[in-house]
Amino acid sequence: MGKFCFGIDVGGTSIKLGYFDATGTCLEKWEIRTKRENNGESILSDIAKEILSKIEEKNLNRADCLGIGLGIPGPCTEDGYVALCVNLGWGRTNVVKTLSELTGGFKVAIGNDANVAALGEMVQGGGKGYQNVVMITLGTGVGGGVVLGGKILTGTVGAAGEFGHILVNPLEESICTCGRYGCLEQYASATGVVRIAKKLLENNKESILYEQRERLSAKGIFDALAKKDEVANQAVDIMCEYLGEVLAGVATVIDPEIFVIGGGVSKAGKVLIDRIKSSYQKKVLNVLQDKKFALASLGNDAGIYGAAELIRTR
Amino acid sequence: MGKFCFGIDVGGTSIKLGYFDATGTCLEKWEIRTKRENNGESILSDIAKEILSKIEEKNLNRADCLGIGLGIPGPCTEDGYVALCVNLGWGRTNVVKTLSELTGGFKVAIGNDANVAALGEMVQGGGKGYQNVVMITLGTGVGGGVVLGGKILTGTVGAAGEFGHILVNPLEESICTCGRYGCLEQYASATGVVRIAKKLLENNKESILYEQRERLSAKGIFDALAKKDEVANQAVDIMCEYLGEVLAGVATVIDPEIFVIGGGVSKAGKVLIDRIKSSYQKKVLNVLQDKKFALASLGNDAGIYGAAELIRTR
């Protein structure tokens, strides 16, 4: 049988669960719905039930369980607490203690979901083979995670790697979700690049994007870029200029080995990486220019891989 | 007698040496001239001689020597090499091996001087009591160092903490020492704030700084600020706005406990800290606003304290 562990990615819509062997290979994965009702009070007991049933179903020996790792969509502290988790309906919660009790004493480790995904990409994904990895996730928002020496950098208040809220344009007049103006997320997220393109379309009605302006998506913009549409070209350029600038700043602070670009927008692939890298190289010290850039490769599974790693290497 | 060690700060003009006990207390310090002649070939043997004489003078037992720590003005790698050190005239040099041989086998550890100074400030200076410290040094240039979990973050190519070369103004037309345009160092160093003030003086001849425009210094500008001079006020504001912006970015990447501000310009004291903090708080995520800001307190001794710490805690 051998040792085993569980890696779990707790999202606002669904909970992804993975059953792993001691080498970090995923043997099975499945999903359940996230019950946010009553401030998400059943979420941890639902997870405990899934784990205990899996152990029974596979006829596993409890003594062989290394433990349970979880990625949580909120700031996590070293002592096992989640400070606040709007997406799950939680206030301050001692996740480690509660889940350990619910599973009859299994070891539990937690981390912020973006950080845990970065760890997953380091172990099995785009950053495989490296120990010092910066991951930036371009989704609805822009998130990120920092792994140094193979370990997640959490930060004092759990906010390390929040690259989406680095100021890039002090002149911006639209407000960011964080309440300030000119954050990276306003340009480099899926919603951000759409916002930029819509603005450009006001003076560019001949663009092939003009027809779809009411239902514009990041994918639509990258498709139009492939057809050499000028509005798409400009929108992607603005996005990548700011991304390169922020990653140049990040490199000047922590000097990592590799940048891994993930999230829905990263499906755009090579064209995105090439433009980010070109902007990065213009804006960074010579000695830092040779950093590697890779696409994330685990997609939605990065979280369960990273979560398993949290517990596997403790 | 007890255990002891040496902390050494190798500068382009002078070498500062400290003799420390095992608790990190400096028992004696002294300086020698840096002989840069012949590509600085005698620097390491000069240091070895000083150490061996001190051991003889104090009648110390060689077996009690924990080793020698050195801060070097160049990028250092984990394996004990300095890649290149223009200020000392060195090419690639194996400092650890050479100095160890010259001293009859003492343990040697090295680090970049800015990083080592940050470690020194963490141990005995403005960052005392903290383990996660960002130090920024405002001198002729702008340097810095990052300490995480009590250890220096060196970075993959030894460039972590080079805050002076983070881009802050893409519209800048003057060139930076690094060959690019709009780096923090162009505004926030002693030379930077003088440059800004000189520009402002072109249209503000009534300023009390106008008379001294040919021999303007950072100190002169802060003195004029105390007298409510408007050019001084604007120059310091530009400097502190950019500093706050960069430290907000740094906090969003690594979320440290405290920022320590050092270097000659930091003698301006509270007014500098207050303005940097005010800019920082405007530009950073709410969750990161409560960071501590402190002045460096070891001055030119930060290097020897940090260098001793390199070896003391190995």
XYZ file of C-alpha atoms in Angstrom:
628
model
C 0.000 0.000 0.000
C 2.591 2.584 1.086
C 2.161 6.057 2.500
C -0.381 8.420 0.997
C -1.795 11.933 1.431
C -4.548 14.229 0.207
C -4.267 17.548 -1.610
C -7.387 19.696 -1.612
C -8.170 22.936 -3.398
C -11.091 24.712 -1.746
C -12.780 27.087 -4.195
C -15.883 29.240 -3.916
C -17.817 27.032 -6.366
C -16.249 23.589 -6.072
C -13.777 21.703 -3.930
C -11.172 19.670 -5.824
C -9.727 16.669 -4.029
C -6.703 14.551 -4.922
C -5.415 11.294 -3.483
C -1.603 11.129 -3.791
C 1.113 8.597 -3.086
C 4.231 9.510 -1.107
C 6.160 10.497 -4.256
C 3.591 13.185 -5.099
C 1.903 11.244 -7.918
C -1.835 11.871 -8.152
C -3.625 8.497 -8.041
C -7.159 9.811 -8.206
C -8.962 13.147 -8.261
C -12.570 14.230 -7.884
C -14.737 17.267 -7.131
C -17.603 18.180 -4.844
C -19.775 21.284 -4.691
C -18.810 23.991 -2.189
C -21.746 24.496 0.171
C -21.512 28.173 1.030
C -24.835 28.095 2.879
C -24.792 29.196 6.558
C -21.383 30.837 6.228
C -19.885 27.707 4.722
C -20.217 25.835 8.016
C -20.367 22.359 6.430
C -17.336 22.794 4.135
C -14.757 21.217 6.458
C -17.048 18.360 7.513
C -17.862 17.679 3.830
C -14.117 17.435 3.161
C -13.603 15.157 6.169
C -16.389 12.849 4.950
C -14.832 12.609 1.475
C -11.444 11.701 2.917
C -12.749 9.128 5.360
C -14.891 7.498 2.613
C -11.919 7.373 0.246
C -9.810 5.675 2.907
C -12.598 3.131 3.454
C -13.262 2.652 -0.279
C -9.578 1.973 -0.987
C -9.169 -0.052 2.188
C -6.231 2.140 3.232
C -4.422 1.976 6.552
C -4.974 5.197 8.534
C -1.446 4.936 9.943
C -0.062 5.355 6.383
C -1.760 8.736 5.890
C 0.852 11.531 5.824
C -1.936 14.060 6.184
C -4.115 16.549 4.337
C -2.961 19.718 2.571
C -5.419 22.469 1.666
C -5.332 25.544 -0.541
C -7.760 28.196 0.754
C -8.955 31.348 -1.060
C -7.890 33.722 1.705
C -4.874 34.756 3.796
C -3.541 31.884 5.921
C -1.196 32.257 8.884
C 1.518 29.884 10.075
C -0.545 28.781 13.078
C -3.247 27.245 10.883
C -5.820 30.011 10.844
C -7.623 31.595 7.927
C -8.121 35.270 8.813
C -11.199 35.838 6.680
C -12.521 34.106 3.621
C -15.266 35.999 1.817
C -15.573 33.415 -0.981
C -16.398 30.643 1.482
C -18.399 32.767 3.903
C -15.877 32.183 6.695
C -14.743 34.541 9.419
C -11.560 33.708 11.334
C -11.333 29.920 11.317
C -8.831 27.449 12.749
C -8.827 25.164 9.714
C -5.913 22.985 10.838
C -7.363 22.135 14.257
C -10.962 21.698 13.032
C -10.180 19.443 10.075
C -7.716 17.409 12.114
C -10.400 16.768 14.751
C -13.001 15.923 12.100
C -10.703 13.293 10.575
C -9.695 11.677 13.868
C -6.290 13.349 14.184
C -4.732 13.526 10.704
C -2.010 16.120 10.224
C -3.338 19.156 8.308
C -1.443 21.972 6.564
C -2.931 24.992 4.806
C -1.847 27.726 2.454
C -3.342 30.511 0.384
C -4.684 29.047 -2.886
C -2.524 31.210 -5.171
C 0.613 30.325 -3.194
C -0.319 26.649 -3.152
C -0.864 26.693 -6.926
C 2.609 28.234 -7.322
C 4.032 25.380 -5.263
C 2.125 22.868 -7.420
C 3.552 24.379 -10.604
C 7.030 24.206 -9.054
C 6.677 20.523 -8.195
C 4.945 19.111 -11.252
C 4.191 21.942 -13.665
C 5.790 24.804 -15.580
C 8.379 25.381 -12.847
C 9.425 21.732 -12.459
C 13.118 21.406 -11.702
C 13.379 24.836 -10.037
C 13.287 25.844 -6.373
C 12.838 29.618 -6.719
C 9.689 30.287 -8.674
C 7.419 33.291 -9.150
C 3.970 32.406 -10.440
C 1.574 35.024 -11.736
C -2.013 34.052 -12.461
C -3.944 36.013 -15.064
C -7.591 35.165 -14.499
C -10.627 37.278 -13.654
C -8.156 39.049 -11.382
C -4.374 38.853 -11.165
C -2.906 36.738 -8.372
C 0.433 35.209 -7.666
C 2.683 33.223 -5.447
C 6.351 33.118 -4.529
C 8.299 29.929 -3.824
C 11.845 30.376 -2.460
C 14.121 27.451 -1.710
C 11.191 25.120 -2.448
C 8.958 26.693 0.216
C 6.021 29.072 -0.122
C 6.778 32.633 0.969
C 3.656 33.492 2.960
C 4.647 36.903 4.275
C 3.948 38.537 7.621
C 0.222 39.029 7.024
C -0.124 36.390 4.299
C -0.027 38.917 1.452
C 3.237 38.010 -0.311
C 2.783 37.591 -4.066
C -0.299 39.824 -4.473
C 1.160 41.122 -7.741
C -2.235 42.221 -9.063
C -2.210 45.206 -6.754
C 1.160 46.690 -7.603
C 0.671 50.246 -8.869
C 1.525 50.627 -12.553
C -0.362 53.726 -13.667
C -0.702 56.626 -11.229
C -2.866 58.455 -13.801
C -5.628 55.817 -13.977
C -9.117 57.226 -13.352
C -11.081 53.956 -13.012
C -11.156 52.324 -9.607
C -9.681 48.871 -8.869
C -11.474 46.187 -6.816
C -9.048 47.044 -3.992
C -10.242 50.660 -3.854
C -7.126 52.255 -5.314
C -6.315 53.358 -8.881
C -3.899 51.997 -11.469
C -3.176 48.468 -10.174
C -1.730 45.845 -12.540
C -4.986 43.872 -12.290
C -6.804 46.706 -14.089
C -4.787 45.960 -17.254
C -3.472 42.420 -17.093
C -6.479 40.340 -16.001
C -9.107 38.904 -18.333
C -11.444 41.723 -17.325
C -8.609 44.245 -17.549
C -7.615 43.526 -21.142
C -11.300 43.632 -22.148
C -11.645 47.022 -20.440
C -8.639 48.357 -22.350
C -9.888 47.005 -25.686
C -13.350 48.524 -25.146
C -11.787 51.933 -24.561
C -9.677 51.599 -27.703
C -12.750 50.554 -29.719
C -14.397 53.923 -29.046
C -12.025 55.415 -31.607
C -11.452 52.325 -33.761
C -14.774 51.233 -35.199
C -13.095 49.436 -38.111
C -11.603 46.809 -35.753
C -12.952 43.269 -36.123
C -13.599 43.442 -32.358
C -16.119 46.278 -32.774
C -18.948 43.878 -33.676
C -18.423 41.812 -30.509
C -17.830 44.796 -28.209
C -20.780 43.943 -25.939
C -19.584 40.377 -25.305
C -15.852 40.900 -25.626
C -13.582 38.348 -23.949
C -9.836 37.963 -23.428
C -9.971 34.967 -25.768
C -11.735 37.073 -28.436
C -8.975 39.666 -28.173
C -6.183 37.089 -28.591
C -8.076 35.512 -31.524
C -8.260 38.946 -33.166
C -4.560 39.456 -32.472
C -3.834 36.297 -34.468
C -5.719 37.975 -37.345
C -3.496 41.058 -36.920
C -6.263 43.320 -35.599
C -4.738 46.609 -34.481
C -6.989 47.176 -31.444
C -6.190 43.671 -30.197
C -2.516 44.387 -30.812
C -2.607 47.587 -28.790
C -4.651 46.089 -25.922
C -2.292 43.120 -25.601
C 0.688 45.458 -25.791
C -0.566 47.600 -22.903
C -1.221 44.449 -20.877
C 2.210 42.965 -21.584
C 4.103 46.222 -21.092
C 2.703 46.498 -17.569
C 3.237 42.791 -16.873
C 6.872 43.038 -17.973
C 7.347 46.119 -15.820
C 5.926 44.433 -12.722
C 7.937 41.233 -13.242
C 11.079 43.354 -13.712
C 10.334 44.898 -10.319
C 9.685 41.486 -8.776
C 12.990 40.177 -10.178
C 14.837 43.177 -8.736
C 13.425 42.342 -5.297
C 13.834 38.536 -5.139
C 15.833 37.448 -8.203
C 14.044 34.109 -8.823
C 15.017 31.402 -11.313
C 11.836 31.348 -13.355
C 8.499 33.080 -13.936
C 5.500 30.828 -14.504
C 2.474 32.464 -16.153
C -0.879 30.825 -15.412
C -4.617 31.486 -15.285
C -7.215 31.527 -18.079
C -5.495 34.318 -20.033
C -2.296 32.259 -20.229
C -4.058 29.952 -22.725
C -3.008 32.610 -25.255
C 0.369 30.862 -25.041
C 3.594 31.808 -26.758
C 2.519 35.227 -28.054
C 1.754 36.287 -24.475
C 5.038 34.979 -23.057
C 7.055 36.550 -25.876
C 5.552 39.994 -25.373
C 5.862 39.878 -21.566
C 9.492 38.807 -21.867
C 10.278 41.542 -24.381
C 8.851 44.204 -22.048
C 10.612 42.602 -19.064
C 14.004 42.680 -20.729
C 13.702 46.369 -21.601
C 12.956 47.240 -17.990
C 15.286 45.105 -15.890
C 18.969 45.268 -14.893
C 21.285 43.508 -17.353
C 22.278 40.888 -14.794
C 18.609 39.849 -14.429
C 17.708 39.628 -18.116
C 18.227 35.910 -18.596
C 15.332 34.687 -16.447
C 13.223 31.818 -17.743
C 9.552 32.322 -18.592
C 7.214 29.336 -18.798
C 3.501 28.706 -19.101
C 1.763 27.005 -16.206
C 0.939 23.447 -17.223
C -1.293 21.989 -14.526
C -4.318 24.218 -15.135
C -6.950 23.683 -12.446
C -4.933 20.837 -10.918
C -2.082 23.080 -9.698
C -3.944 23.573 -6.411
C -4.266 19.889 -5.500
C -0.644 19.171 -6.451
C 0.602 22.086 -4.346
C -1.688 21.167 -1.452
C -0.358 17.600 -1.434
C 3.183 18.999 -1.479
C 2.392 21.143 1.589
C 1.933 17.984 3.609
C 4.228 15.579 1.754
C 7.401 17.565 2.471
C 6.602 18.677 6.022
C 38.290 33.228 26.755
C 35.242 31.809 24.936
C 34.458 31.552 21.251
C 34.994 34.534 18.966
C 34.696 35.551 15.320
C 35.528 38.359 12.911
C 33.170 40.514 10.853
C 34.773 42.402 7.980
C 33.349 45.009 5.628
C 35.492 45.301 2.509
C 34.997 48.689 0.854
C 36.676 50.349 -2.123
C 38.489 52.872 0.127
C 38.847 51.172 3.487
C 38.374 47.767 5.089
C 36.532 47.774 8.419
C 37.299 44.907 10.765
C 35.475 43.829 13.928
C 36.389 41.298 16.598
C 33.206 39.792 18.083
C 32.344 37.390 20.900
C 29.994 34.444 20.362
C 26.913 36.483 21.330
C 27.551 38.975 18.512
C 28.904 41.763 20.727
C 31.646 43.803 19.065
C 34.683 43.804 21.363
C 36.960 45.849 19.146
C 36.901 47.457 15.718
C 39.490 49.013 13.470
C 40.147 50.024 9.852
C 42.845 49.554 7.246
C 43.279 51.080 3.788
C 42.055 49.069 0.792
C 45.020 48.491 -1.485
C 43.440 48.444 -4.929
C 46.818 48.360 -6.652
C 47.488 45.377 -9.005
C 43.814 44.447 -9.204
C 43.502 44.397 -5.427
C 45.720 41.312 -5.209
C 46.913 42.002 -1.641
C 43.450 42.684 -0.144
C 42.806 39.179 1.147
C 46.360 38.698 2.469
C 46.132 42.101 4.222
C 42.921 40.907 5.913
C 44.519 37.591 6.878
C 47.487 39.420 8.435
C 45.176 41.650 10.502
C 43.271 38.659 11.822
C 46.324 36.600 12.669
C 47.936 39.605 14.450
C 44.760 40.243 16.443
C 44.683 36.610 17.561
C 48.316 36.878 18.642
C 47.857 40.282 20.292
C 44.890 39.064 22.343
C 46.519 35.701 22.985
C 43.428 33.916 21.642
C 43.070 30.203 21.074
C 42.714 29.422 17.356
C 40.375 26.542 18.191
C 37.882 29.054 19.633
C 37.590 30.982 16.362
C 34.126 30.463 14.807
C 35.396 31.972 11.579
C 35.444 35.101 9.441
C 32.476 36.770 7.776
C 32.948 39.280 4.935
C 30.745 41.801 3.185
C 31.956 42.372 -0.391
C 30.923 45.171 -2.801
C 29.847 42.786 -5.575
C 27.561 39.837 -6.304
C 28.477 36.767 -4.232
C 27.332 33.230 -4.924
C 26.569 30.443 -2.477
C 29.749 28.564 -3.353
C 31.971 31.372 -2.043
C 32.839 33.171 -5.258
C 32.633 36.861 -6.079
C 31.668 37.108 -9.745
C 33.278 40.476 -10.407
C 34.125 43.355 -8.150
C 34.961 46.570 -9.970
C 35.472 48.558 -6.741
C 38.243 46.226 -5.579
C 39.707 45.514 -8.991
C 38.809 41.825 -8.764
C 37.676 39.451 -11.482
C 36.046 36.170 -10.511
C 37.604 35.274 -7.140
C 37.114 32.366 -4.751
C 37.157 34.474 -1.597
C 36.115 31.695 0.784
C 38.810 29.244 -0.265
C 41.584 31.851 -0.571
C 41.011 33.566 2.771
C 40.568 30.241 4.527
C 43.946 29.069 3.199
C 45.615 32.364 4.115
C 44.426 32.053 7.712
C 45.403 28.432 8.166
C 41.951 26.939 7.701
C 39.419 29.248 9.387
C 35.818 28.974 8.232
C 34.909 31.875 5.915
C 31.482 33.116 4.779
C 30.764 35.963 2.365
C 27.832 38.095 1.259
C 27.134 41.173 -0.815
C 27.833 44.285 1.284
C 24.310 45.734 1.001
C 22.767 42.399 2.013
C 25.239 41.990 4.865
C 24.439 45.509 6.115
C 20.730 44.582 6.078
C 21.545 41.524 8.193
C 23.556 43.716 10.576
C 20.641 46.131 10.995
C 18.359 43.157 11.674
C 20.627 41.776 14.381
C 21.705 44.914 16.249
C 20.237 47.952 14.493
C 16.956 49.475 13.309
C 15.475 46.050 12.587
C 16.412 44.446 15.905
C 13.765 42.002 17.088
C 12.524 41.188 13.565
C 13.321 38.304 11.238
C 11.846 39.627 7.983
C 13.497 42.903 7.145
C 13.822 45.015 4.020
C 16.638 47.523 4.152
C 16.974 50.315 1.636
C 20.139 52.389 1.588
C 19.957 55.951 0.292
C 23.533 56.971 -0.381
C 25.349 58.106 -3.529
C 23.223 55.403 -5.139
C 20.275 53.403 -3.833
C 20.972 49.877 -2.624
C 19.161 47.388 -0.501
C 18.957 44.006 1.081
C 16.286 41.498 1.994
C 16.386 39.298 5.083
C 13.707 36.587 5.330
C 13.426 34.257 8.298
C 16.673 35.740 9.630
C 18.647 34.819 6.500
C 19.865 36.979 3.630
C 17.954 36.472 0.390
C 20.781 36.387 -2.143
C 18.830 35.562 -5.278
C 19.739 33.358 -8.212
C 22.386 35.691 -9.620
C 22.991 37.619 -6.400
C 20.814 40.572 -7.426
C 17.968 40.383 -4.878
C 17.303 43.728 -3.189
C 18.663 45.981 -5.957
C 15.798 48.409 -5.307
C 17.649 51.361 -6.839
C 16.999 49.988 -10.292
C 13.262 49.494 -10.140
C 11.602 51.576 -12.845
C 9.504 54.421 -11.462
C 9.262 56.932 -14.304
C 8.997 55.611 -17.876
C 9.091 59.219 -19.147
C 12.528 60.088 -17.721
C 14.946 61.477 -20.316
C 18.178 61.383 -18.295
C 20.117 58.134 -18.221
C 20.741 56.085 -15.069
C 24.132 54.576 -14.159
C 22.672 51.198 -15.219
C 22.034 52.440 -18.761
C 18.254 52.574 -18.547
C 15.905 55.490 -17.822
C 13.681 56.312 -14.853
C 15.151 54.101 -12.085
C 14.405 54.892 -8.422
C 18.080 55.754 -7.891
C 17.683 58.750 -10.217
C 15.324 60.386 -7.679
C 15.935 58.859 -4.259
C 19.733 58.862 -3.889
C 21.799 61.798 -2.595
C 22.748 62.604 -6.175
C 19.161 62.019 -7.324
C 17.509 64.502 -4.990
C 20.168 67.088 -5.884
C 19.432 66.523 -9.570
C 15.701 67.055 -8.999
C 16.270 70.191 -6.930
C 18.592 71.669 -9.573
C 15.898 71.174 -12.217
C 13.290 72.827 -10.015
C 15.642 75.758 -9.331
C 15.654 76.660 -13.041
C 12.164 78.078 -12.540
C 12.410 79.013 -8.853
C 15.177 81.516 -8.423
C 13.679 82.877 -5.188
C 14.452 79.600 -3.375
C 17.083 79.775 -0.624
C 18.762 76.898 -2.463
C 19.391 79.003 -5.565
C 22.522 80.588 -4.088
C 24.111 77.179 -3.392
C 22.991 75.572 -6.667
C 26.557 74.804 -7.767
C 27.452 72.960 -4.554
C 24.014 71.603 -3.662
C 23.901 68.554 -1.369
C 21.161 66.294 -0.019
C 21.903 67.716 3.433
C 21.498 71.267 2.096
C 18.106 70.330 0.666
C 16.865 68.833 3.949
C 18.191 71.884 5.837
C 16.218 74.130 3.463
C 13.158 71.910 3.970
C 13.376 72.609 7.708
C 13.210 76.311 6.770
C 10.084 75.589 4.683
C 11.748 76.219 1.324
C 9.326 75.264 -1.451
C 11.906 73.823 -3.873
C 13.297 71.627 -1.088
C 9.745 70.609 -0.248
C 8.994 69.597 -3.831
C 12.301 67.771 -4.343
C 11.871 65.756 -1.138
C 8.262 65.043 -2.081
C 9.238 63.615 -5.475
C 11.906 61.496 -3.785
C 9.541 60.202 -1.110
C 6.628 59.600 -3.495
C 8.811 57.271 -5.561
C 10.328 55.628 -2.477
C 6.851 54.947 -1.068
C 5.740 53.548 -4.416
C 8.710 51.176 -4.641
C 8.377 50.002 -1.040
C 4.650 49.424 -1.637
C 5.648 47.187 -4.543
C 8.272 45.423 -2.429
C 5.700 44.809 0.333
C 3.273 43.363 -2.218
C 5.945 40.879 -3.310
C 7.426 39.738 0.026
C 5.266 41.223 2.824
C 8.097 41.845 5.348
C 7.715 42.960 8.978
C 9.711 46.168 8.782
C 11.454 48.582 6.435
C 14.777 49.972 7.612
C 15.970 53.149 5.869
C 19.731 53.696 5.877
C 22.547 55.469 4.039
C 23.734 59.065 4.279
C 20.394 60.569 3.204
C 18.647 58.804 6.097
C 20.341 61.260 8.475
C 17.423 63.534 7.506
C 15.538 61.402 10.040
C 11.868 61.569 10.946
C 10.743 63.938 8.181
C 12.061 61.444 5.616
C 10.428 58.418 7.255
C 7.115 60.253 7.670
C 6.929 61.259 4.015
C 7.974 57.830 2.728
C 5.375 56.171 4.951
C 2.657 58.560 3.852
C 3.363 57.787 0.171
C 3.618 54.063 0.951
C 0.246 53.938 2.656
C -1.506 55.636 -0.263
C -0.097 53.080 -2.686
C -0.347 49.736 -0.916
C -3.131 47.200 -0.231
C -5.040 47.854 3.008
C -3.807 44.627 4.546
C -0.175 45.787 4.107
C -0.534 49.333 5.463
C 0.608 48.695 9.033
C 4.250 47.926 8.273
C 6.892 49.386 10.556
C 9.424 51.919 9.256
C 12.652 52.550 11.138
C 15.906 54.392 10.591
C 19.070 52.341 10.355
C 21.050 52.833 13.546
C 24.456 51.234 12.998
C 25.743 53.628 10.343
C 29.031 52.409 8.893
C 29.172 49.546 11.400
C 26.193 47.659 9.920
C 28.576 45.788 7.621
C 30.839 44.366 10.338
C 27.846 43.359 12.492
C 26.178 41.614 9.571
C 29.426 39.966 8.480
C 29.968 38.567 11.986
C 26.383 37.296 11.942
C 27.071 35.478 8.651
C 29.552 33.256 10.438
C 28.155 33.285 13.984
C 24.871 31.626 13.042
C 26.176 29.216 10.443
